Amino acid sequence: KLSLSDLNLKNIPDAVFDCYNLERLELVNTRIARLPKKLDKLKNLKIVSLYNNNAGKPLRLSKNKQAEVLIVRGNDGRSLPKSFKKWRSIKVADLSHHGLTALPSGFQRNKELRELILNNNAITFTSPVNPLPHITRLDLTKNNIELLPESIGGFSNLQKLLLNGNKIKNISPGIGKLQKLEELSLYENKLTSLPDAIYDLRALKVIDLYHNEIERISDRMKQWTNLEILYLAHNKLIAVPSTIGDLGKLRELYLHHNRLSVLPDEVTSLTQLHVPRINDNYFNSLPANLDKLVALDNLDVSRNSLNTLSVNPLKWENLKIISLAGNPWSEQSREQLETYAEALRTKKVIVHLYTFEEDM
């Protein structure tokens, strides 16, 4: 790696082109107007990064067949290249922190491009979107998106779509066309419900819906048969459909900080479930057959309304952490839980039995 930082640097020094084993070139606080053709002589060069490069005009890219990653980050959108077609091998492009209001249009000819990172811009999707069907990862974290448009379905090979920290209230049906999508992240948006098209994403392995305003999930969630991680914490959920029991590959379930009072019995069918976090809800009882969750290793039921625990935690052979604090346990239950806690701790299990106030 070679890093150069100079506010007066307008051209890459000739000495750089003699670094034949150079794999990463980093330019910080420079005024480079052109990445010259001579860069192509560096046969090991894979990553070129420019941070806060302010030449006052678009960066020119000469022909290059070696570099696979181009990072152009800063606060001056004028420094972005207008076209990337001369960089034939580019697989990852990071154009974060530029104040962009729309997707860049210069990637249509870059058939090798797989990842486009555009976080911390000002993209709204109010203008027409030209899809890039060859990319597999699109990161639009922290933009100004309120509506995910119908044209999102044109990104037909997407496997990972990150939309965290936007203002999304509505999602067009076009998202249902993303049949290769494995990870969808909508953390911290404005959703009150999920459109039917999202339930059609049968390849999903991870869906992150943290910090929205969702009250209900459809029983069509049973179509997420490949789902492994479900993030639904910090919403307004009042119920979970019984079809959650059809998610046979589910390993992690995050339902904490909602308004739930009942957990469907079908959750005990999730034999691959390692982590159920259901703390900070209104549960006064739990399904009787939770011991069927043979893979469970981390259980958090703290800060609910539980008087009794319906299962013997010693039956969970893989248990590593259990959190029970902040519940109004009956006197009899407290005595039983203390017995359990003593036995679990001899097995090196971390047990949170009481809150600090209760210990006092």
Coordinates of C-alpha atoms in Angstrom, one line a residue:
K1 CA 0.0 0.0 0.0
L2 CA 1.2 3.5 -0.9
S3 CA -0.5 6.6 0.6
L4 CA 0.1 10.1 -0.6
S5 CA -1.4 13.2 1.0
D6 CA -0.6 16.7 -0.3
L7 CA -3.1 19.5 -0.9
N8 CA -0.9 20.7 -3.8
L9 CA -0.5 17.4 -5.5
K10 CA -2.0 17.6 -9.0
N11 CA -0.2 14.7 -10.7
I12 CA 0.9 11.2 -9.5
P13 CA 4.7 11.3 -9.0
D14 CA 6.7 9.3 -11.6
A15 CA 8.3 7.3 -8.8
V16 CA 4.9 5.6 -8.1
F17 CA 5.1 3.9 -11.5
D18 CA 8.2 2.1 -10.5
C19 CA 6.5 0.3 -7.6
Y20 CA 5.8 -2.9 -9.5
N21 CA 4.5 -4.8 -6.5
L22 CA 2.1 -2.1 -5.5
E23 CA -1.4 -3.5 -4.8
R24 CA -3.1 -0.4 -3.3
L25 CA -2.7 3.3 -4.1
E26 CA -4.3 5.8 -1.8
L27 CA -4.5 9.6 -2.5
V28 CA -5.7 11.8 0.3
N29 CA -6.5 15.5 0.2
T30 CA -5.1 15.9 -3.3
R31 CA -6.0 17.8 -6.5
I32 CA -5.5 15.0 -9.0
A33 CA -7.4 15.7 -12.3
R34 CA -6.4 12.5 -14.1
L35 CA -5.5 8.9 -13.4
P36 CA -3.0 8.3 -16.2
K37 CA -2.6 5.3 -18.5
K38 CA 0.8 4.5 -16.9
L39 CA -1.1 3.1 -13.9
D40 CA -1.8 0.1 -16.1
K41 CA 1.9 -0.8 -15.9
L42 CA 1.4 -1.7 -12.3
K43 CA 0.3 -5.3 -12.9
N44 CA -0.5 -5.9 -9.2
L45 CA -2.5 -2.8 -8.6
K46 CA -6.0 -3.8 -7.5
I47 CA -7.3 -0.8 -5.4
V48 CA -7.2 2.9 -6.2
S49 CA -8.6 5.2 -3.5
L50 CA -9.1 9.0 -3.6
Y51 CA -10.3 10.7 -0.5
N52 CA -11.2 14.4 -0.6
N53 CA -9.7 14.9 -4.0
N54 CA -10.7 18.4 -5.2
A55 CA -9.5 19.2 -8.6
G56 CA -12.6 21.3 -9.3
K57 CA -13.5 19.3 -12.3
P58 CA -14.4 15.7 -13.1
L59 CA -11.7 13.1 -12.6
R60 CA -10.5 11.7 -15.9
L61 CA -9.8 7.9 -16.1
S62 CA -7.4 6.7 -18.7
K63 CA -7.4 3.1 -19.9
N64 CA -6.8 0.5 -17.1
K65 CA -7.2 -3.3 -17.2
Q66 CA -5.7 -4.1 -13.8
A67 CA -7.6 -2.2 -11.0
E68 CA -10.7 -3.9 -9.6
V69 CA -11.7 -1.4 -6.9
L70 CA -12.1 2.3 -7.3
I71 CA -12.9 4.4 -4.3
V72 CA -13.7 8.1 -4.8
R73 CA -14.9 9.6 -1.5
G74 CA -15.3 13.3 -0.6
N75 CA -17.6 16.2 -0.4
D76 CA -17.2 17.6 -3.9
G77 CA -19.4 15.9 -6.5
R78 CA -17.6 17.8 -9.2
S79 CA -14.6 15.5 -8.8
L80 CA -16.5 12.4 -9.9
P81 CA -15.7 10.8 -13.2
K82 CA -18.4 11.2 -15.9
S83 CA -17.6 7.8 -17.3
F84 CA -15.9 4.6 -16.1
K85 CA -15.9 2.7 -19.3
K86 CA -12.1 2.9 -19.7
W87 CA -11.6 0.9 -16.4
R88 CA -12.6 -2.4 -17.8
S89 CA -11.8 -4.6 -14.8
I90 CA -13.6 -2.5 -12.1
K91 CA -15.6 -4.8 -9.8
V92 CA -16.3 -2.4 -6.9
A93 CA -17.0 1.3 -7.1
D94 CA -17.4 3.4 -3.9
L95 CA -18.7 6.9 -4.6
S96 CA -19.8 7.8 -1.0
H97 CA -20.1 11.3 0.5
H98 CA -20.6 13.3 -2.6
G99 CA -24.0 14.8 -2.4
L100 CA -25.3 12.8 -5.3
T101 CA -29.1 13.2 -5.9
A102 CA -29.4 10.3 -8.4
L103 CA -27.6 7.1 -9.4
P104 CA -24.5 7.8 -11.5
S105 CA -25.1 7.0 -15.2
G106 CA -21.5 6.2 -16.2
F107 CA -21.5 2.5 -15.4
Q108 CA -23.6 1.0 -18.1
R109 CA -20.6 -0.4 -20.0
N110 CA -18.8 -1.8 -17.0
K111 CA -20.0 -5.4 -17.2
E112 CA -17.5 -6.6 -14.6
L113 CA -19.0 -4.2 -11.9
R114 CA -20.5 -6.2 -9.0
E115 CA -20.7 -3.7 -6.1
L116 CA -21.8 -0.1 -6.2
I117 CA -21.5 1.8 -2.9
L118 CA -23.3 5.1 -2.7
N119 CA -23.9 5.7 1.0
N120 CA -24.1 9.2 2.6
N121 CA -25.3 11.0 -0.5
A122 CA -28.7 12.7 -1.2
I123 CA -30.2 10.2 -3.7
T124 CA -34.0 10.5 -3.8
F125 CA -35.1 8.2 -6.8
T126 CA -37.4 11.0 -7.9
S127 CA -35.7 10.9 -11.3
P128 CA -35.8 7.8 -13.7
V129 CA -33.4 5.1 -12.7
N130 CA -31.3 3.2 -15.2
P131 CA -30.8 -0.3 -13.7
L132 CA -27.5 -2.1 -13.7
P133 CA -28.5 -5.7 -14.1
H134 CA -25.0 -7.1 -13.6
I135 CA -24.3 -5.8 -10.1
T136 CA -24.9 -8.0 -7.1
R137 CA -24.5 -5.5 -4.2
L138 CA -26.1 -2.0 -4.0
D139 CA -25.5 0.1 -0.9
L140 CA -27.7 3.2 -0.6
T141 CA -27.3 3.7 3.1
K142 CA -28.1 7.2 4.4
N143 CA -29.6 8.9 1.4
N144 CA -33.0 10.7 1.1
I145 CA -35.1 7.9 -0.4
E146 CA -38.8 8.0 0.5
L147 CA -40.1 5.7 -2.2
L148 CA -38.3 2.7 -3.6
P149 CA -39.3 2.8 -7.3
E150 CA -40.6 0.1 -9.6
S151 CA -37.4 0.3 -11.6
I152 CA -35.5 -1.3 -8.7
G153 CA -36.7 -4.6 -10.2
G154 CA -34.3 -4.0 -13.1
F155 CA -31.3 -4.8 -10.9
S156 CA -32.1 -8.4 -11.5
N157 CA -28.9 -10.0 -10.2
L158 CA -28.9 -8.2 -6.8
Q159 CA -28.0 -10.4 -3.9
K160 CA -27.6 -7.6 -1.3
L161 CA -29.6 -4.4 -1.1
L162 CA -28.8 -1.9 1.7
L163 CA -31.2 0.9 2.3
N164 CA -30.5 1.8 6.0
G165 CA -31.0 5.2 7.3
N166 CA -33.4 6.6 4.6
K167 CA -37.0 7.8 4.9
I168 CA -38.7 5.0 3.1
K169 CA -42.4 4.8 3.6
N170 CA -43.4 3.0 0.4
I171 CA -41.9 0.2 -1.7
S172 CA -43.0 -0.4 -5.2
P173 CA -44.0 -4.0 -6.3
G174 CA -40.9 -4.1 -8.6
I175 CA -38.8 -5.3 -5.7
G176 CA -40.5 -8.7 -6.0
K177 CA -38.5 -9.2 -9.2
L178 CA -35.3 -9.5 -7.2
Q179 CA -35.4 -13.3 -7.0
K180 CA -31.7 -13.6 -6.3
L181 CA -31.8 -11.2 -3.3
E182 CA -30.3 -12.8 -0.2
E183 CA -30.0 -9.8 2.1
L184 CA -32.4 -6.8 2.4
S185 CA -31.6 -4.2 4.9
L186 CA -34.2 -1.5 5.7
Y187 CA -32.9 -0.5 9.1
E188 CA -34.2 2.9 10.4
N189 CA -36.8 3.9 7.9
K190 CA -40.5 4.9 8.1
L191 CA -42.3 1.6 7.2
T192 CA -45.6 0.9 8.9
S193 CA -46.1 -2.4 6.9
L194 CA -44.4 -4.6 4.3
P195 CA -45.7 -4.7 0.8
D196 CA -46.7 -8.1 -0.6
A197 CA -43.9 -8.1 -3.0
I198 CA -41.3 -8.5 -0.2
Y199 CA -42.9 -11.8 0.8
D200 CA -42.1 -13.0 -2.7
L201 CA -38.4 -12.7 -2.1
R202 CA -37.9 -16.4 -1.6
A203 CA -34.1 -16.4 -1.7
L204 CA -33.8 -14.1 1.4
K205 CA -31.4 -15.2 4.1
V206 CA -31.3 -12.0 6.1
I207 CA -33.9 -9.2 6.4
D208 CA -33.3 -6.3 8.7
L209 CA -36.3 -4.2 9.6
Y210 CA -35.0 -2.7 12.9
H211 CA -36.3 0.7 13.9
N212 CA -39.4 1.1 11.7
E213 CA -43.0 1.4 12.7
I214 CA -44.3 -2.0 11.7
E215 CA -47.4 -3.3 13.5
R216 CA -48.0 -6.6 11.8
I217 CA -46.2 -9.1 9.6
S218 CA -48.3 -11.1 7.1
D219 CA -48.6 -14.9 7.4
R220 CA -47.0 -14.9 4.0
M221 CA -43.7 -14.8 5.8
K222 CA -43.8 -18.6 5.4
Q223 CA -42.5 -18.0 1.9
W224 CA -39.1 -17.0 3.3
T225 CA -38.1 -20.6 3.5
N226 CA -34.4 -19.8 3.2
L227 CA -34.4 -17.1 5.9
E228 CA -31.7 -17.4 8.5
I229 CA -31.8 -14.1 10.4
L230 CA -34.9 -12.0 11.0
Y231 CA -34.4 -8.5 12.6
L232 CA -37.7 -7.0 13.7
A233 CA -36.7 -5.2 16.9
H234 CA -37.7 -1.7 17.8
N235 CA -41.0 -1.7 15.9
K236 CA -44.7 -1.6 17.0
L237 CA -45.4 -5.3 16.5
I238 CA -48.5 -6.5 18.3
A239 CA -48.5 -10.1 16.9
V240 CA -46.3 -12.6 15.2
P241 CA -48.1 -15.0 12.7
S242 CA -48.0 -18.7 13.5
T243 CA -46.4 -19.3 10.1
I244 CA -43.1 -18.3 11.6
G245 CA -42.9 -22.0 12.4
D246 CA -42.4 -22.7 8.7
L247 CA -39.0 -20.9 8.7
G248 CA -37.0 -24.1 9.2
K249 CA -33.6 -22.5 8.6
L250 CA -34.1 -19.6 11.0
R251 CA -31.0 -19.2 13.3
E252 CA -31.5 -15.8 14.8
L253 CA -34.8 -14.0 15.8
Y254 CA -34.8 -10.4 17.1
L255 CA -38.2 -9.3 18.4
H256 CA -37.1 -7.2 21.3
H257 CA -38.6 -3.7 22.0
N258 CA -42.0 -4.3 20.5
R259 CA -45.6 -4.6 22.0
L260 CA -45.9 -8.4 21.9
S261 CA -47.8 -10.3 24.6
V262 CA -48.0 -13.7 22.9
L263 CA -45.4 -15.8 21.1
P264 CA -47.0 -18.5 18.9
D265 CA -46.5 -22.1 19.9
E266 CA -45.2 -22.8 16.4
V267 CA -41.9 -21.1 17.3
T268 CA -41.0 -24.3 19.0
S269 CA -40.7 -25.9 15.5
L270 CA -37.6 -23.8 14.8
T271 CA -35.0 -26.5 15.6
Q272 CA -32.2 -24.4 14.1
L273 CA -32.9 -21.4 16.2
H274 CA -29.8 -20.3 18.2
V275 CA -30.8 -16.8 19.3
P276 CA -34.3 -15.7 20.2
R277 CA -34.3 -12.2 21.7
I278 CA -37.7 -11.3 22.9
N279 CA -36.9 -8.9 25.7
D280 CA -38.7 -5.6 26.4
N281 CA -42.1 -6.8 25.4
Y282 CA -45.3 -7.7 27.4
F283 CA -45.1 -11.5 27.6
N284 CA -46.7 -13.0 30.7
S285 CA -46.1 -16.6 29.5
L286 CA -44.0 -18.4 27.0
P287 CA -44.7 -21.5 24.9
A288 CA -44.6 -24.7 27.1
N289 CA -42.3 -26.7 24.7
L290 CA -39.4 -24.3 24.3
D291 CA -37.1 -27.1 25.2
K292 CA -37.6 -28.3 21.6
L293 CA -35.3 -25.5 20.6
V294 CA -32.3 -27.9 20.8
A295 CA -29.9 -25.5 19.1
L296 CA -30.6 -22.6 21.4
D297 CA -27.5 -20.9 22.9
N298 CA -28.6 -17.3 23.7
L299 CA -32.0 -16.5 25.2
D300 CA -33.1 -13.1 26.4
V301 CA -36.6 -12.7 28.0
S302 CA -35.7 -9.9 30.3
R303 CA -38.0 -7.0 31.1
N304 CA -41.3 -8.7 30.3
S305 CA -44.2 -9.6 32.6
L306 CA -43.2 -13.2 33.4
N307 CA -44.3 -14.8 36.7
T308 CA -43.1 -18.3 35.9
L309 CA -40.7 -20.0 33.5
S310 CA -42.4 -22.8 31.7
V311 CA -39.2 -24.7 30.8
N312 CA -36.2 -26.1 32.6
P313 CA -33.2 -24.2 31.1
L314 CA -30.9 -27.1 32.0
K315 CA -32.4 -29.0 29.1
W316 CA -30.7 -26.6 26.6
E317 CA -27.4 -28.4 26.2
N318 CA -25.9 -25.6 24.1
L319 CA -26.9 -22.7 26.3
K320 CA -24.2 -20.0 26.7
I321 CA -26.2 -17.0 27.8
I322 CA -29.6 -16.5 29.4
S323 CA -31.1 -13.2 30.5
L324 CA -34.2 -13.3 32.9
A325 CA -33.9 -10.0 34.7
G326 CA -36.6 -7.4 35.1
N327 CA -39.6 -9.8 35.3
P328 CA -42.1 -10.0 38.2
W329 CA -41.2 -13.6 39.1
S330 CA -43.3 -15.2 41.9
E331 CA -41.5 -16.1 45.1
Q332 CA -41.6 -19.8 44.2
S333 CA -40.2 -19.0 40.7
R334 CA -37.4 -17.0 42.1
E335 CA -36.2 -19.9 44.3
Q336 CA -36.4 -22.2 41.3
L337 CA -34.5 -19.8 39.1
E338 CA -31.8 -19.4 41.6
T339 CA -31.4 -23.2 41.7
Y340 CA -31.2 -23.2 37.9
A341 CA -28.7 -20.3 37.9
E342 CA -26.4 -22.1 40.3
A343 CA -26.4 -25.2 38.1
L344 CA -25.9 -23.3 34.9
R345 CA -23.0 -21.3 36.1
T346 CA -21.2 -24.5 37.0
K347 CA -21.4 -25.2 33.2
K348 CA -19.9 -21.8 32.4
V349 CA -23.3 -20.4 31.3
I350 CA -23.7 -16.6 31.7
V351 CA -26.9 -16.0 33.7
H352 CA -28.5 -12.6 34.2
L353 CA -31.1 -13.2 36.9
Y354 CA -31.7 -9.8 38.4
T355 CA -31.4 -6.2 37.5
F356 CA -29.2 -3.9 39.5
E357 CA -32.2 -2.5 41.4
E358 CA -33.4 -6.0 42.2
D359 CA -30.0 -7.0 43.5
M360 CA -30.2 -3.9 45.8

